[in-house]
XYZ file of C-alpha atoms in Angstrom:
541
model
C 31.534 28.209 -21.509
C 28.872 29.492 -19.160
C 25.503 30.393 -20.621
C 23.391 32.924 -18.819
C 19.738 32.008 -18.253
C 17.604 35.137 -18.771
C 14.604 34.428 -16.585
C 11.136 35.888 -16.729
C 7.622 34.494 -16.673
C 8.023 33.090 -20.183
C 11.267 31.276 -19.263
C 11.249 27.838 -17.692
C 13.894 25.236 -17.008
C 13.074 21.834 -18.428
C 14.977 18.739 -17.458
C 16.768 16.591 -19.991
C 15.438 13.322 -21.324
C 16.495 10.462 -23.520
C 13.133 10.873 -25.264
C 10.991 13.758 -26.585
C 13.898 15.203 -28.630
C 15.963 15.428 -25.426
C 13.694 17.346 -23.005
C 11.037 16.411 -20.450
C 7.317 16.874 -21.115
C 6.165 20.498 -21.078
C 3.670 21.678 -19.990
C 3.377 18.983 -17.328
C -0.009 17.220 -17.409
C -2.331 17.709 -14.465
C -4.165 15.073 -12.434
C -7.505 16.281 -13.760
C -9.295 13.505 -15.715
C -10.489 16.149 -18.223
C -6.931 17.233 -19.124
C -6.541 16.686 -22.924
C -2.782 16.235 -22.477
C -3.647 12.874 -20.901
C -5.645 11.615 -23.860
C -4.237 8.606 -25.683
C -2.003 9.247 -28.665
C -4.473 7.911 -31.193
C -7.286 10.080 -29.815
C -5.113 13.196 -30.007
C -4.163 12.479 -33.616
C -7.765 11.631 -34.511
C -8.989 14.859 -32.915
C -6.353 16.926 -34.722
C -7.051 15.356 -38.115
C -10.827 15.651 -37.785
C -10.534 19.355 -36.950
C -7.745 20.174 -39.438
C -9.919 18.786 -42.236
C -12.283 21.726 -41.570
C -9.766 24.101 -43.135
C -9.056 21.657 -45.948
C -12.760 21.387 -46.788
C -13.414 25.126 -46.860
C -10.336 25.975 -48.955
C -10.937 23.003 -51.264
C -14.444 24.284 -51.979
C -13.271 27.876 -52.390
C -10.209 27.474 -54.604
C -11.349 24.757 -57.040
C -13.721 26.789 -59.266
C -10.810 29.077 -60.285
C -10.188 26.776 -63.281
C -13.744 27.315 -64.619
C -13.531 31.017 -65.571
C -14.752 30.605 -69.193
C -17.696 28.462 -68.069
C -18.887 31.054 -65.556
C -18.608 33.769 -68.213
C -20.755 31.813 -70.676
C -23.354 30.543 -68.198
C -24.035 33.840 -66.442
C -23.072 36.215 -69.300
C -20.645 38.119 -67.087
C -17.367 39.886 -67.785
C -13.984 38.586 -66.732
C -13.909 41.188 -63.952
C -17.256 40.043 -62.534
C -16.196 36.397 -62.622
C -12.898 37.241 -60.932
C -14.845 39.022 -58.179
C -16.637 35.735 -57.607
C -13.751 33.304 -58.008
C -10.967 35.208 -56.314
C -13.202 35.154 -53.235
C -12.741 38.851 -52.494
C -15.772 39.073 -50.200
C -15.290 35.454 -49.203
C -11.895 36.413 -47.768
C -13.348 39.482 -46.068
C -15.948 37.372 -44.261
C -13.301 34.740 -43.484
C -11.586 37.429 -41.447
C -14.677 38.882 -39.820
C -16.080 35.439 -39.045
C -13.163 34.757 -36.722
C -14.428 37.550 -34.492
C -17.641 35.571 -33.999
C -16.551 31.938 -33.882
C -13.714 32.184 -31.358
C -15.746 33.925 -28.608
C -18.439 31.336 -29.349
C -15.840 28.540 -28.936
C -14.540 29.952 -25.662
C -18.034 30.338 -24.201
C -19.760 27.227 -25.573
C -16.853 24.976 -26.549
C -14.654 24.387 -29.595
C -16.608 21.249 -30.474
C -19.903 23.168 -30.678
C -18.320 25.919 -32.784
C -16.738 23.534 -35.309
C -19.816 21.302 -35.657
C -22.124 24.305 -36.117
C -19.856 25.963 -38.681
C -19.377 22.751 -40.680
C -23.138 22.106 -40.753
C -23.599 25.659 -42.076
C -20.869 25.144 -44.702
C -22.530 21.916 -45.868
C -25.872 23.710 -46.309
C -24.267 26.643 -48.144
C -22.388 24.355 -50.558
C -25.667 22.621 -51.413
C -27.102 26.088 -52.103
C -24.063 26.960 -54.255
C -24.437 23.825 -56.394
C -28.075 24.658 -57.156
C -27.741 28.450 -57.573
C -29.566 29.713 -60.673
C -28.382 33.322 -60.753
C -25.010 35.003 -60.441
C -26.110 37.071 -57.427
C -27.324 33.942 -55.648
C -23.977 32.303 -56.303
C -22.101 35.365 -55.042
C -24.185 35.465 -51.845
C -23.526 31.769 -51.237
C -19.785 32.304 -51.636
C -19.840 35.130 -49.091
C -21.704 33.077 -46.479
C -19.402 30.112 -47.095
C -16.514 32.395 -46.111
C -18.193 33.126 -42.789
C -18.875 29.421 -42.166
C -15.325 28.432 -43.131
C -13.652 30.904 -40.782
C -14.255 28.857 -37.616
C -11.367 26.439 -38.103
C -8.742 29.059 -38.909
C -8.246 30.250 -35.337
C -9.765 27.383 -33.382
C -7.640 24.524 -34.768
C -4.234 26.072 -33.848
C -5.456 26.517 -30.277
C -6.500 22.840 -30.306
C -2.870 21.956 -31.089
C -1.870 23.872 -27.956
C -4.585 22.035 -25.981
C -3.474 18.541 -27.003
C 0.302 18.475 -27.478
C 3.518 19.064 -25.553
C 6.192 21.628 -26.388
C 8.420 19.232 -28.336
C 5.479 18.214 -30.567
C 3.795 21.506 -31.353
C 5.556 22.680 -34.511
C 5.225 19.236 -36.054
C 1.533 19.045 -35.195
C 0.932 22.656 -36.209
C 2.419 21.785 -39.594
C -0.397 19.242 -40.052
C -2.911 22.066 -39.624
C -0.968 24.340 -41.992
C -0.468 21.633 -44.635
C -4.186 20.802 -44.607
C -4.983 24.497 -44.966
C -2.450 25.211 -47.709
C -2.596 21.978 -49.719
C -6.330 22.312 -50.250
C -5.728 25.437 -52.337
C -3.603 23.256 -54.633
C -5.659 20.052 -54.602
C -8.896 21.968 -55.216
C -7.917 23.360 -58.635
C -6.081 20.121 -59.492
C -9.191 17.957 -59.012
C -11.556 20.649 -60.287
C -9.627 20.819 -63.557
C -10.568 17.233 -64.400
C -14.147 17.466 -63.107
C -14.796 20.700 -65.012
C -13.313 19.256 -68.202
C -14.879 15.792 -68.169
C -17.954 15.723 -65.856
C -21.327 16.597 -67.418
C -22.193 19.012 -64.606
C -18.812 20.812 -64.879
C -18.303 23.220 -61.952
C -21.576 22.230 -60.250
C -20.392 18.627 -59.979
C -17.244 19.910 -58.282
C -19.307 21.860 -55.734
C -21.347 18.702 -55.019
C -18.059 16.870 -54.349
C -17.121 19.674 -51.948
C -20.514 19.404 -50.239
C -20.008 15.654 -49.810
C -16.611 16.348 -48.253
C -18.219 18.845 -45.855
C -20.827 16.255 -44.872
C -18.093 13.684 -44.239
C -16.163 16.244 -42.188
C -19.261 16.926 -40.085
C -19.680 13.235 -39.270
C -15.973 12.859 -38.412
C -16.139 15.846 -36.046
C -19.126 14.385 -34.225
C -17.446 10.977 -33.852
C -13.787 11.789 -33.168
C -13.355 15.221 -31.588
C -14.012 15.507 -27.833
C -14.196 18.982 -26.321
C -10.614 20.141 -25.564
C -11.244 23.401 -23.649
C -9.319 23.145 -20.386
C -8.172 25.786 -17.898
C -4.574 24.885 -17.086
C -2.966 26.404 -14.004
C 0.490 27.909 -14.387
C 3.461 25.847 -13.239
C 6.256 28.297 -13.921
C 6.270 31.479 -11.847
C 8.577 34.458 -11.588
C 11.841 33.117 -10.124
C 13.526 34.517 -7.055
C 16.470 36.915 -7.283
C 18.861 34.091 -6.452
C 17.465 32.075 -9.332
C 17.759 35.019 -11.716
C 21.486 35.104 -11.008
C 21.872 31.383 -11.534
C 24.347 30.482 -14.271
C 24.181 27.185 -16.060
C 27.582 25.580 -16.414
C 28.698 23.062 -18.988
C 28.935 20.469 -16.224
C 25.258 21.040 -15.424
C 24.324 20.272 -19.001
C 26.503 17.186 -19.108
C 24.797 15.778 -16.032
C 21.377 16.254 -17.590
C 20.631 19.608 -15.925
C 21.481 19.028 -12.300
C 19.014 19.170 -9.467
C 19.683 22.904 -9.058
C 17.932 23.471 -12.361
C 14.779 21.905 -10.993
C 14.263 24.891 -8.691
C 11.640 27.094 -10.257
C 8.971 27.422 -7.614
C 7.729 30.835 -6.631
C 9.400 30.657 -3.230
C 12.461 28.696 -4.267
C 10.669 25.376 -3.907
C 11.434 22.426 -6.091
C 9.164 22.005 -9.115
C 9.273 18.287 -9.816
C 6.830 18.824 -12.647
C 9.703 20.146 -14.762
C 11.065 16.633 -15.068
C 7.935 14.736 -16.176
C 9.024 11.906 -18.468
C 5.778 9.978 -18.803
C 2.040 10.631 -18.793
C -0.646 8.206 -17.665
C -3.334 8.201 -20.325
C -7.005 8.426 -19.442
C -9.789 6.608 -21.219
C -12.401 8.772 -22.949
C -15.648 6.790 -23.486
C -17.099 6.907 -26.994
C -20.515 7.873 -25.687
C -19.067 10.915 -23.918
C -17.833 12.115 -27.320
C -20.809 11.256 -29.513
C -23.563 12.638 -27.302
C -21.859 15.844 -26.171
C -22.272 19.185 -27.881
C -22.185 22.261 -25.656
C -19.860 22.811 -22.710
C -20.866 26.221 -21.388
C -18.234 28.122 -19.392
C -20.244 30.322 -17.044
C -17.147 32.319 -16.064
C -16.757 33.612 -19.610
C -18.049 37.010 -20.673
C -18.658 37.085 -24.436
C -18.081 40.839 -24.502
C -14.683 40.493 -22.853
C -13.655 37.668 -25.164
C -14.756 39.658 -28.211
C -12.654 42.675 -27.204
C -9.496 40.749 -26.300
C -8.402 39.963 -29.907
C -8.282 43.676 -30.727
C -6.251 44.377 -27.588
C -3.788 41.643 -28.632
C -2.633 43.973 -31.435
C -0.545 45.904 -28.907
C 1.915 42.990 -28.872
C 4.751 43.216 -31.454
C 4.880 39.431 -31.979
C 1.201 39.343 -32.943
C 1.667 42.158 -35.472
C 4.702 40.347 -36.882
C 2.709 37.139 -37.209
C 0.029 39.025 -39.171
C 2.546 40.278 -41.726
C 4.374 36.939 -42.045
C 1.192 35.038 -42.747
C -0.423 37.801 -44.819
C 2.534 38.385 -47.146
C 3.085 34.660 -47.709
C -0.613 34.049 -48.336
C -0.949 36.979 -50.745
C 1.944 35.760 -52.922
C 0.365 32.336 -53.370
C -3.305 33.283 -53.632
C -2.683 35.933 -56.296
C -0.757 33.382 -58.344
C -3.452 30.696 -57.994
C -6.160 32.959 -59.389
C -3.995 34.729 -61.983
C -2.559 31.530 -63.500
C -5.634 30.604 -65.589
C -5.609 33.938 -67.454
C -1.899 33.418 -68.141
C -1.981 29.759 -69.147
C -5.223 29.488 -71.175
C -4.150 31.854 -74.036
C -1.093 31.406 -76.307
C 1.739 30.560 -76.022
C 0.724 27.994 -73.386
C -2.830 26.969 -74.466
C -3.414 24.925 -71.309
C -6.672 23.034 -70.740
C -8.484 23.291 -67.356
C -6.896 19.983 -66.319
C -3.471 21.302 -67.382
C -3.906 24.375 -65.196
C -4.943 22.073 -62.358
C -1.805 19.976 -62.798
C 0.323 23.055 -62.070
C -0.791 22.562 -58.468
C 1.484 19.513 -58.238
C 4.393 21.954 -57.869
C 2.560 23.636 -54.989
C 1.952 20.280 -53.291
C 5.658 19.439 -53.463
C 6.452 22.803 -51.869
C 3.882 22.197 -49.136
C 5.241 18.752 -48.274
C 8.859 19.937 -48.052
C 7.787 22.919 -45.940
C 5.717 20.710 -43.629
C 8.821 18.671 -42.826
C 11.113 21.697 -42.535
C 8.725 23.999 -40.668
C 7.377 21.215 -38.481
C 9.529 18.270 -37.465
C 12.876 19.914 -38.285
C 11.805 23.152 -36.571
C 10.970 21.192 -33.402
C 14.431 19.580 -33.448
C 16.180 22.944 -33.974
C 14.230 24.466 -31.079
C 14.901 21.566 -28.712
C 18.610 21.524 -29.574
C 18.752 25.217 -28.700
C 17.012 24.539 -25.374
C 19.572 21.837 -24.574
C 22.450 24.121 -25.603
C 21.187 26.781 -23.179
C 21.143 24.334 -20.296
C 17.465 23.440 -20.445
C 16.237 27.039 -20.376
C 13.206 27.342 -22.647
C 11.683 30.577 -23.936
C 9.526 31.294 -27.006
C 12.093 33.265 -29.048
C 14.150 30.088 -29.501
C 11.481 29.016 -31.984
C 12.497 31.835 -34.374
C 15.879 30.273 -35.088
C 14.094 27.621 -37.156
C 13.363 30.294 -39.789
C 17.001 30.376 -40.881
C 17.228 27.214 -43.069
C 14.342 28.113 -45.407
C 14.054 31.889 -45.219
C 15.367 32.592 -48.761
C 13.211 30.140 -50.723
C 9.968 32.129 -50.909
C 11.608 35.481 -51.805
C 13.596 33.709 -54.524
C 10.352 32.178 -55.778
C 8.822 35.658 -56.121
C 11.732 36.746 -58.319
C 11.426 33.631 -60.469
C 7.654 34.058 -60.911
C 8.033 37.768 -61.723
C 10.346 37.160 -64.684
C 9.021 33.748 -65.791
C 5.462 35.075 -66.145
C 6.464 38.459 -67.580
C 8.747 36.941 -70.230
C 6.455 33.911 -70.768
C 9.253 31.446 -70.114
C 8.709 27.696 -70.250
C 5.942 26.463 -67.934
C 8.532 24.479 -65.940
C 10.035 27.771 -64.702
C 6.581 28.923 -63.563
C 6.030 25.583 -61.823
C 9.350 25.875 -59.956
C 8.492 29.400 -58.811
C 5.019 28.266 -57.771
C 6.516 25.476 -55.678
C 8.957 27.875 -53.986
C 6.214 30.368 -53.122
C 4.013 27.532 -51.848
C 6.907 26.395 -49.628
C 6.896 29.862 -48.044
C 3.138 29.727 -47.483
C 3.650 26.842 -45.030
C 7.196 27.182 -43.681
C 7.373 30.659 -42.151
C 3.694 30.935 -41.087
C 3.899 27.587 -39.286
C 6.892 28.734 -37.246
C 5.310 32.147 -36.633
C 2.003 30.677 -35.408
C 3.791 28.214 -33.120
C 5.884 31.060 -31.707
C 2.855 33.272 -31.051
C 0.966 30.405 -29.382
C 3.934 29.649 -27.095
C 4.584 33.289 -26.229
C 0.952 34.135 -25.468
C -0.489 30.895 -24.155
C -3.123 32.711 -22.092
C -4.393 34.655 -25.102
C -3.411 32.230 -27.883
C -6.949 32.021 -29.284
C -7.341 35.803 -29.293
C -3.956 36.307 -30.962
C -4.831 33.764 -33.649
C -8.210 35.427 -34.212
C -6.663 38.777 -34.986
C -3.880 37.197 -37.078
C -6.387 35.332 -39.227
C -8.727 38.321 -39.449
C -5.962 40.573 -40.755
C -4.531 37.814 -42.976
C -7.817 37.524 -44.776
C -8.154 41.305 -44.897
C -4.713 41.496 -46.542
C -5.716 38.755 -48.993
C -8.979 40.619 -49.691
C -7.119 43.840 -50.485
C -4.555 42.148 -52.731
C -7.173 40.090 -54.562
C -9.389 43.121 -55.018
C -6.687 44.806 -57.072
C -4.568 41.842 -58.203
C -5.978 41.110 -61.665
C -6.181 44.754 -62.732
C -2.824 45.460 -61.099
C -1.072 42.677 -63.016
C -2.716 43.758 -66.281
C -1.823 47.415 -65.749
C 1.663 47.173 -64.240
C 2.820 43.682 -65.121
C 4.048 40.609 -63.245
C 7.459 42.065 -62.409
C 6.152 45.020 -60.404
C 3.591 42.936 -58.504
C 5.925 40.121 -57.495
C 8.946 42.303 -56.796
C 6.779 44.205 -54.303
C 5.765 40.869 -52.772
C 9.455 39.873 -52.731
C 10.204 43.010 -50.735
C 7.327 42.443 -48.297
C 8.229 38.795 -47.602
C 11.928 39.647 -47.184
C 11.266 42.529 -44.787
C 8.852 40.632 -42.548
C 11.201 37.632 -42.418
C 14.149 39.853 -41.448
C 11.964 41.428 -38.751
C 12.402 38.176 -36.835
C 15.980 39.290 -36.025
C 15.054 42.276 -33.808
C 12.178 40.215 -32.441
C 14.626 37.486 -31.391
C 16.959 40.045 -29.764
C 14.484 42.485 -28.203
C 11.162 40.643 -28.386
C 11.323 39.648 -24.732
C 11.911 43.217 -23.563
C 9.247 44.669 -25.834
C 6.790 42.026 -24.661
C 7.563 42.789 -21.016
C 6.957 46.504 -21.555
C 3.650 45.862 -23.276
C 2.569 43.467 -20.529
C 3.264 46.185 -17.979
C 0.872 48.610 -19.660
C -2.494 49.373 -18.135
C -4.470 48.166 -21.148
C -2.770 44.747 -21.078
C -3.224 44.411 -17.320
C -6.905 45.302 -17.578
C -7.959 43.186 -20.550
C -5.396 40.425 -21.101
C -4.246 39.255 -17.676
C -7.606 38.044 -16.315
C -9.187 34.990 -17.844
C -12.661 35.730 -19.185
C -14.352 36.581 -15.870
C -17.814 38.054 -16.120
C -16.992 40.586 -13.473
C -14.006 41.794 -15.474
C -16.250 43.111 -18.192
C -18.284 45.177 -15.820
């Protein structure tokens, strides 16, 4: 059966391959010795891990003290509400969002390496301040500034994935970033539970552990992450009318996408780059990594870069990504910080270490979601590309939502009734694991989709997604404890069930009409003025 290839600037034809899940390398690497796509495999993985740990460190430091509520009350003579304002990171989340608006323009102008090293050095200093804070207000101020310092990795690391990896690798590699980000919110309270219960310094000892982790992260960044900013020229252009009418037959697919499918040049020329099967790696000297810091891009206008994330909100896919990530994050974060008040009193009578052990369920959910939303999602996407005769476009990524789309909403229902009726802790643990699965699975696919659809403005799109995610988390956390006490678990988590279900189902119209909506938005004057030119100083004038 013939399959029509709907061409536009986001559609490319990629040759088949016996490797790379069945397709050739995309985007094709350039001949430039600074192209990060040509780095060796071990350097790419080392760079990704050293940068992904930034998110792990910040969330580990932020989430862990949630198990020490009674200790904060006694030490600072504060009410439960005051301690929750500190531990639920309300203002920490707010500054996490606002900080993105500073760090990403900084990274574009001066380099991602400079931004991450500077932010991690600041986080290390702030955690040392936190561990030695003598007053509640000093501790609250330190938590706020730590949110600003921690925000750098949230938008920068996903764009590093796009810098370093090919199409068939991105969801799998993005899942490493997401699992580091999400698992830290589980490992933090798990480890903190034991430190708070058994270490003489209680919560302060935990903060010192977090500071040591930040110091280690700073050293790893300096040693293993080379600057990955690189201006890549476009290979795929708008096809000719003849190419738009081209129909891919089953015989074409059987023959590995015949030579006709290689034609994608602007003037009907052959684009051999669409069949790249191998990349020649370049050697990056250690000294060029260790002794580099700033890489100033003199073409970049900071004002233009700062405005572009706000303009990215005109794109439906970006708005969808905000709600997918925000709803999933809210469901998990509210549960993390509400669990202690549920599990410390009767009938559960959990110790701090017992509350921490509940995070094992979250870790299991994260690991399963990392596999499903990463490696399996890449395979689903590539199989769809092959089925459509090698035609690749971003909306194919959305099909990977189907296998796991019901798990997180079902987890919200289970948590609502298990916590309201005080069922056995195993039921709460199962619901926690299901919600944690959703925190990684759908957001990972959504982020990968947004990055692929808006490669030119990927950093800006991720900035605004993370800014609004943290704003959503701030709003929910600001009212969460009082809301649960006033209205109960069922109302809170049934509303979250509705939100997660609606935003997941919104992927259906996005898959069907997302291309057309995107094309209309890209034709608007505001998009043409602010989002089609790359950071030129003259464009801001």
